[in-house]
Amino acid sequence: EDKVVQSPLSLVVHEGDTVTLNCSYEVTNFRSLLWYKQEKKAPTFLFMLTSSGIEKKSGRLSSILDKKELFSILNITATQTGDSAVYLCAVLANSKLTFGKGITLSVRP
Amino acid sequence: DTAVSQTPKYLVTQMGNDKSIKCEQNLGHDTMYWYKQDSKKFLKIMFSYNNKELIINETVPNRFSPKSPDKAHLNLHINSLELGDSAVYFCASSQDIPGPGGYSNQPQHFGDGTRLSIL
C-alpha cells in the first residue's frame, strides 16, 4: 500500500522564523510529489515536483525532492501569520494521489 | 467563476437517510475525484472518474455510489447514512497529459468541500 508520512504533525513558530516541513514516501510507480496548503476550505496547490534535486520556488516558499532517499521538504522563510495553515504532501502514483496526514503550522505575531 | 464547485456546502441529516452531493468543474478537465477528509484532516481518495468512466474505487462501502453524467460532473450519492460518514467531502479535477510510460496527471484542483454531519 502506498504510504506518505509528514513531520512534524504540528509546529508553532513566531513571525519571521524559517520553517522546514518534511515529507517521506513509499510508493510503487512514483510519478510526482505535490504540496498543498489548506486553510479553511479547499487545499490550494503549491508545488509539483517530478525530478530530484531541482528546487521549485515561489516567493518565500521553496521545495525540493530527493527521489533516491524518497523525501521532500517545503521551506518557508520569514514566516507571516498568513502562512498559518495545514500543509499537505501528496504523492501521485498508480493514477491516484495519496496524501500524508498534514502538518499544522501556526505562526504567532 | 469557481473552477470546481460543490453543492451543498453543508449537509446536516439523520442516520439512515439518503443524500447526494453534486460537483461540477468548468476547467475542461478529463478526470474528477471524490475525497473524504476526517476530523483529523486526513484526506483519502474515494473514487476517480476519467471521461465518465470509473478508474479508482478505494474500498468504499457500496452505500456510496458516484455518478458521472458527463465529464464536467461527478455526483456522489450516499445511501443509509451512518455516524461514521460525518466528514468533509472534497471534489477535485485534473487534466491528464500523455507522456512517456502513460498519462501524467497534472495538479488536482479542489472544490471548497461539503461538510456532512450525521445526527
mmCIF file of C-alpha atoms in Angstrom:
data_model
loop_
_atom_site.group_PDB
_atom_site.id
_atom_site.type_symbol
_atom_site.label_atom_id
_atom_site.label_comp_id
_atom_site.label_asym_id
_atom_site.label_seq_id
_atom_site.Cartn_x
_atom_site.Cartn_y
_atom_site.Cartn_z
ATOM 1 C CA GLU A 1 0.000 0.000 0.000
ATOM 2 C CA ASP A 2 1.269 3.492 -0.866
ATOM 3 C CA LYS A 3 2.386 5.481 2.160
ATOM 4 C CA VAL A 4 3.131 9.178 2.759
ATOM 5 C CA VAL A 5 4.428 10.377 6.127
ATOM 6 C CA GLN A 6 4.748 14.022 7.117
ATOM 7 C CA SER A 7 6.587 15.502 10.051
ATOM 8 C CA PRO A 8 6.267 17.171 12.394
ATOM 9 C CA LEU A 9 2.493 16.849 12.821
ATOM 10 C CA SER A 10 2.280 20.383 14.155
ATOM 11 C CA LEU A 11 4.533 23.354 14.591
ATOM 12 C CA VAL A 12 4.250 26.723 16.337
ATOM 13 C CA VAL A 13 6.666 29.483 15.325
ATOM 14 C CA HIS A 14 6.926 33.269 15.554
ATOM 15 C CA GLU A 15 6.663 35.657 12.659
ATOM 16 C CA GLY A 16 9.970 35.966 10.864
ATOM 17 C CA ASP A 17 11.113 32.418 11.644
ATOM 18 C CA THR A 18 12.081 29.945 8.938
ATOM 19 C CA VAL A 19 10.391 26.538 8.928
ATOM 20 C CA THR A 20 11.105 23.256 7.197
ATOM 21 C CA LEU A 21 8.313 20.749 6.662
ATOM 22 C CA ASN A 22 9.170 17.142 5.848
ATOM 23 C CA CYS A 23 7.501 14.506 3.709
ATOM 24 C CA SER A 24 8.698 10.951 3.100
ATOM 25 C CA TYR A 25 7.039 8.327 0.966
ATOM 26 C CA GLU A 26 6.946 4.663 -0.009
ATOM 27 C CA VAL A 27 5.039 4.051 -3.212
ATOM 28 C CA THR A 28 5.231 1.977 -6.378
ATOM 29 C CA ASN A 29 5.224 3.664 -9.806
ATOM 30 C CA PHE A 30 6.045 7.155 -8.497
ATOM 31 C CA ARG A 31 5.016 9.996 -10.834
ATOM 32 C CA SER A 32 5.314 13.177 -8.796
ATOM 33 C CA LEU A 33 5.069 14.739 -5.344
ATOM 34 C CA LEU A 34 2.776 17.662 -4.628
ATOM 35 C CA TRP A 35 2.446 20.181 -1.815
ATOM 36 C CA TYR A 36 -0.869 21.821 -0.949
ATOM 37 C CA LYS A 37 -1.832 24.496 1.568
ATOM 38 C CA GLN A 38 -5.193 24.139 3.295
ATOM 39 C CA GLU A 39 -6.693 26.960 5.294
ATOM 40 C CA LYS A 40 -10.419 26.906 5.927
ATOM 41 C CA LYS A 41 -11.653 25.338 2.730
ATOM 42 C CA ALA A 42 -10.120 23.751 -0.367
ATOM 43 C CA PRO A 43 -6.490 22.636 -0.485
ATOM 44 C CA THR A 44 -4.677 25.023 -2.800
ATOM 45 C CA PHE A 45 -1.835 23.823 -4.975
ATOM 46 C CA LEU A 46 1.695 24.998 -4.145
ATOM 47 C CA PHE A 47 4.251 22.839 -5.970
ATOM 48 C CA MET A 48 4.544 19.745 -8.112
ATOM 49 C CA LEU A 49 7.949 18.013 -8.071
ATOM 50 C CA THR A 50 8.936 15.357 -10.543
ATOM 51 C CA SER A 51 12.736 15.488 -10.753
ATOM 52 C CA SER A 52 15.278 15.081 -7.991
ATOM 53 C CA GLY A 53 17.416 17.991 -6.863
ATOM 54 C CA ILE A 54 15.626 20.781 -8.714
ATOM 55 C CA GLU A 55 14.346 23.417 -6.326
ATOM 56 C CA LYS A 56 10.991 24.992 -7.040
ATOM 57 C CA LYS A 57 10.461 28.461 -5.628
ATOM 58 C CA SER A 58 7.514 30.773 -5.200
ATOM 59 C CA GLY A 59 8.155 33.881 -3.139
ATOM 60 C CA ARG A 60 9.120 32.843 0.390
ATOM 61 C CA LEU A 61 8.250 29.190 -0.272
ATOM 62 C CA SER A 62 10.537 26.626 -1.847
ATOM 63 C CA SER A 63 10.557 22.880 -2.180
ATOM 64 C CA ILE A 64 12.887 20.132 -3.332
ATOM 65 C CA LEU A 65 12.586 16.406 -3.970
ATOM 66 C CA ASP A 66 15.087 13.607 -3.327
ATOM 67 C CA LYS A 67 13.963 10.520 -5.275
ATOM 68 C CA LYS A 68 16.864 8.421 -4.007
ATOM 69 C CA GLU A 69 16.047 8.958 -0.330
ATOM 70 C CA LEU A 70 12.291 9.235 -1.050
ATOM 71 C CA PHE A 71 11.539 12.539 0.635
ATOM 72 C CA SER A 72 10.759 16.165 0.028
ATOM 73 C CA ILE A 73 10.978 19.330 2.089
ATOM 74 C CA LEU A 74 8.969 22.515 1.974
ATOM 75 C CA ASN A 75 10.737 25.609 3.291
ATOM 76 C CA ILE A 76 9.048 28.824 4.312
ATOM 77 C CA THR A 77 11.303 31.784 5.119
ATOM 78 C CA ALA A 78 10.332 34.954 7.006
ATOM 79 C CA THR A 79 7.031 33.378 8.083
ATOM 80 C CA GLN A 80 3.919 35.529 8.397
ATOM 81 C CA THR A 81 0.658 34.928 10.264
ATOM 82 C CA GLY A 82 -0.990 34.304 6.891
ATOM 83 C CA ASP A 83 1.180 31.210 6.486
ATOM 84 C CA SER A 84 -0.790 29.536 9.299
ATOM 85 C CA ALA A 85 -2.470 26.538 7.677
ATOM 86 C CA VAL A 86 -2.309 22.788 7.246
ATOM 87 C CA TYR A 87 0.346 21.811 4.698
ATOM 88 C CA LEU A 88 -0.429 18.621 2.827
ATOM 89 C CA CYS A 89 2.056 16.474 0.968
ATOM 90 C CA ALA A 90 0.710 14.042 -1.632
ATOM 91 C CA VAL A 91 2.338 11.545 -3.944
ATOM 92 C CA LEU A 92 0.939 10.751 -7.370
ATOM 93 C CA ALA A 93 1.407 7.054 -8.113
ATOM 94 C CA ASN A 94 -0.786 4.397 -9.739
ATOM 95 C CA SER A 95 -3.118 7.103 -11.125
ATOM 96 C CA LYS A 96 -4.063 8.413 -7.686
ATOM 97 C CA LEU A 97 -2.918 10.909 -5.078
ATOM 98 C CA THR A 98 -2.045 9.541 -1.665
ATOM 99 C CA PHE A 99 -1.958 12.217 0.999
ATOM 100 C CA GLY A 100 0.004 12.445 4.214
ATOM 101 C CA LYS A 101 -1.806 13.469 7.403
ATOM 102 C CA GLY A 102 -0.720 17.082 7.052
ATOM 103 C CA ILE A 103 1.378 19.461 9.144
ATOM 104 C CA THR A 104 -0.460 22.142 11.120
ATOM 105 C CA LEU A 105 1.635 25.309 11.115
ATOM 106 C CA SER A 106 0.740 28.157 13.478
ATOM 107 C CA VAL A 107 2.616 31.424 13.089
ATOM 108 C CA ARG A 108 2.312 33.717 16.115
ATOM 109 C CA PRO A 109 2.689 37.507 15.778
ATOM 110 C CA ASP B 1 -16.177 31.842 -11.762
ATOM 111 C CA THR B 2 -15.491 28.970 -9.403
ATOM 112 C CA ALA B 3 -13.439 26.299 -11.164
ATOM 113 C CA VAL B 4 -14.656 23.310 -9.110
ATOM 114 C CA SER B 5 -17.954 23.868 -7.352
ATOM 115 C CA GLN B 6 -19.756 21.579 -4.937
ATOM 116 C CA THR B 7 -23.262 21.762 -3.562
ATOM 117 C CA PRO B 8 -24.385 21.887 -0.884
ATOM 118 C CA LYS B 9 -21.651 23.412 1.303
ATOM 119 C CA TYR B 10 -23.236 21.999 4.442
ATOM 120 C CA LEU B 11 -25.466 18.987 4.905
ATOM 121 C CA VAL B 12 -26.980 18.023 8.245
ATOM 122 C CA THR B 13 -29.153 14.935 8.265
ATOM 123 C CA GLN B 14 -30.176 11.939 10.322
ATOM 124 C CA MET B 15 -28.798 8.421 10.321
ATOM 125 C CA GLY B 16 -30.422 6.173 7.773
ATOM 126 C CA ASN B 17 -31.246 8.926 5.273
ATOM 127 C CA ASP B 18 -30.067 9.034 1.646
ATOM 128 C CA LYS B 19 -28.339 12.173 0.373
ATOM 129 C CA SER B 20 -26.468 13.445 -2.695
ATOM 130 C CA ILE B 21 -23.612 15.884 -3.201
ATOM 131 C CA LYS B 22 -23.075 17.462 -6.601
ATOM 132 C CA CYS B 23 -19.818 18.544 -8.220
ATOM 133 C CA GLU B 24 -19.167 20.468 -11.398
ATOM 134 C CA GLN B 25 -15.909 21.694 -12.941
ATOM 135 C CA ASN B 26 -15.575 24.289 -15.696
ATOM 136 C CA LEU B 27 -11.872 23.694 -16.350
ATOM 137 C CA GLY B 28 -12.366 21.257 -19.219
ATOM 138 C CA HIS B 29 -10.559 18.541 -17.223
ATOM 139 C CA ASP B 30 -10.911 14.858 -18.081
ATOM 140 C CA THR B 31 -10.574 13.398 -14.602
ATOM 141 C CA MET B 32 -12.638 14.026 -11.477
ATOM 142 C CA TYR B 33 -12.267 12.716 -7.931
ATOM 143 C CA TRP B 34 -14.036 12.415 -4.610
ATOM 144 C CA TYR B 35 -12.065 12.595 -1.361
ATOM 145 C CA LYS B 36 -13.139 12.216 2.260
ATOM 146 C CA GLN B 37 -11.410 14.319 4.940
ATOM 147 C CA ASP B 38 -11.920 13.150 8.506
ATOM 148 C CA SER B 39 -11.842 15.186 11.712
ATOM 149 C CA LYS B 40 -8.049 14.831 11.864
ATOM 150 C CA LYS B 41 -7.748 16.461 8.430
ATOM 151 C CA PHE B 42 -6.638 13.242 6.722
ATOM 152 C CA LEU B 43 -7.612 13.360 3.037
ATOM 153 C CA LYS B 44 -8.309 9.991 1.468
ATOM 154 C CA ILE B 45 -9.337 9.263 -2.089
ATOM 155 C CA MET B 46 -12.661 7.522 -2.598
ATOM 156 C CA PHE B 47 -13.298 7.496 -6.357
ATOM 157 C CA SER B 48 -11.827 8.743 -9.584
ATOM 158 C CA TYR B 49 -13.524 9.041 -12.975
ATOM 159 C CA ASN B 50 -11.873 9.691 -16.332
ATOM 160 C CA ASN B 51 -14.201 10.766 -19.143
ATOM 161 C CA LYS B 52 -17.220 9.346 -17.296
ATOM 162 C CA GLU B 53 -15.508 6.015 -16.657
ATOM 163 C CA LEU B 54 -14.707 4.767 -13.139
ATOM 164 C CA ILE B 55 -10.967 4.197 -12.751
ATOM 165 C CA ILE B 56 -10.429 4.134 -8.990
ATOM 166 C CA ASN B 57 -12.684 2.760 -6.275
ATOM 167 C CA GLU B 58 -10.836 2.664 -2.981
ATOM 168 C CA THR B 59 -12.684 0.043 -0.931
ATOM 169 C CA VAL B 60 -15.510 2.411 -0.208
ATOM 170 C CA PRO B 61 -18.748 0.835 1.131
ATOM 171 C CA ASN B 62 -21.245 0.249 -1.643
ATOM 172 C CA ARG B 63 -23.618 2.674 0.106
ATOM 173 C CA PHE B 64 -21.559 5.285 -1.748
ATOM 174 C CA SER B 65 -22.313 5.493 -5.449
ATOM 175 C CA PRO B 66 -20.660 8.028 -7.724
ATOM 176 C CA LYS B 67 -22.363 9.048 -10.950
ATOM 177 C CA SER B 68 -20.798 10.945 -13.828
ATOM 178 C CA PRO B 69 -23.402 12.097 -16.366
ATOM 179 C CA ASP B 70 -20.676 13.884 -18.366
ATOM 180 C CA LYS B 71 -17.015 14.665 -17.883
ATOM 181 C CA ALA B 72 -17.762 18.012 -16.211
ATOM 182 C CA HIS B 73 -19.894 16.484 -13.448
ATOM 183 C CA LEU B 74 -19.293 13.884 -10.767
ATOM 184 C CA ASN B 75 -22.031 13.451 -8.187
ATOM 185 C CA LEU B 76 -21.891 11.366 -5.030
ATOM 186 C CA HIS B 77 -24.945 9.593 -3.694
ATOM 187 C CA ILE B 78 -24.875 8.067 -0.217
ATOM 188 C CA ASN B 79 -27.499 5.596 0.994
ATOM 189 C CA SER B 80 -28.379 4.717 4.581
ATOM 190 C CA LEU B 81 -26.094 7.321 6.141
ATOM 191 C CA GLU B 82 -24.132 6.275 9.238
ATOM 192 C CA LEU B 83 -22.486 8.318 12.013
ATOM 193 C CA GLY B 84 -19.046 7.457 10.630
ATOM 194 C CA ASP B 85 -19.904 9.174 7.350
ATOM 195 C CA SER B 86 -19.611 12.563 9.067
ATOM 196 C CA ALA B 87 -16.693 14.299 7.361
ATOM 197 C CA VAL B 88 -15.859 16.919 4.768
ATOM 198 C CA TYR B 89 -16.135 15.581 1.225
ATOM 199 C CA PHE B 90 -13.998 17.222 -1.434
ATOM 200 C CA CYS B 91 -14.402 17.011 -5.163
ATOM 201 C CA ALA B 92 -11.353 17.622 -7.377
ATOM 202 C CA SER B 93 -10.417 17.565 -11.045
ATOM 203 C CA SER B 94 -7.266 17.345 -13.122
ATOM 204 C CA GLN B 95 -6.190 17.232 -16.751
ATOM 205 C CA ASP B 96 -4.272 14.164 -17.876
ATOM 206 C CA ILE B 97 -1.355 14.793 -20.215
ATOM 207 C CA PRO B 98 0.068 11.894 -22.220
ATOM 208 C CA GLY B 99 3.749 11.288 -21.611
ATOM 209 C CA PRO B 100 6.359 8.537 -21.663
ATOM 210 C CA GLY B 101 5.049 5.439 -19.959
ATOM 211 C CA GLY B 102 1.442 6.562 -19.932
ATOM 212 C CA TYR B 103 -0.603 9.522 -18.773
ATOM 213 C CA SER B 104 0.853 12.010 -16.308
ATOM 214 C CA ASN B 105 -1.678 13.706 -14.131
ATOM 215 C CA GLN B 106 -1.498 17.419 -13.627
ATOM 216 C CA PRO B 107 -2.163 19.066 -10.236
ATOM 217 C CA GLN B 108 -5.629 18.482 -8.925
ATOM 218 C CA HIS B 109 -7.899 21.452 -8.289
ATOM 219 C CA PHE B 110 -10.210 21.091 -5.313
ATOM 220 C CA GLY B 111 -13.697 22.337 -4.580
ATOM 221 C CA ASP B 112 -14.462 24.049 -1.267
ATOM 222 C CA GLY B 113 -15.830 20.878 0.279
ATOM 223 C CA THR B 114 -19.177 19.720 1.630
ATOM 224 C CA ARG B 115 -19.383 19.308 5.386
ATOM 225 C CA LEU B 116 -21.657 16.366 6.123
ATOM 226 C CA SER B 117 -22.913 15.965 9.688
ATOM 227 C CA ILE B 118 -24.948 12.934 10.691
ATOM 228 C CA LEU B 119 -27.147 13.280 13.767
#
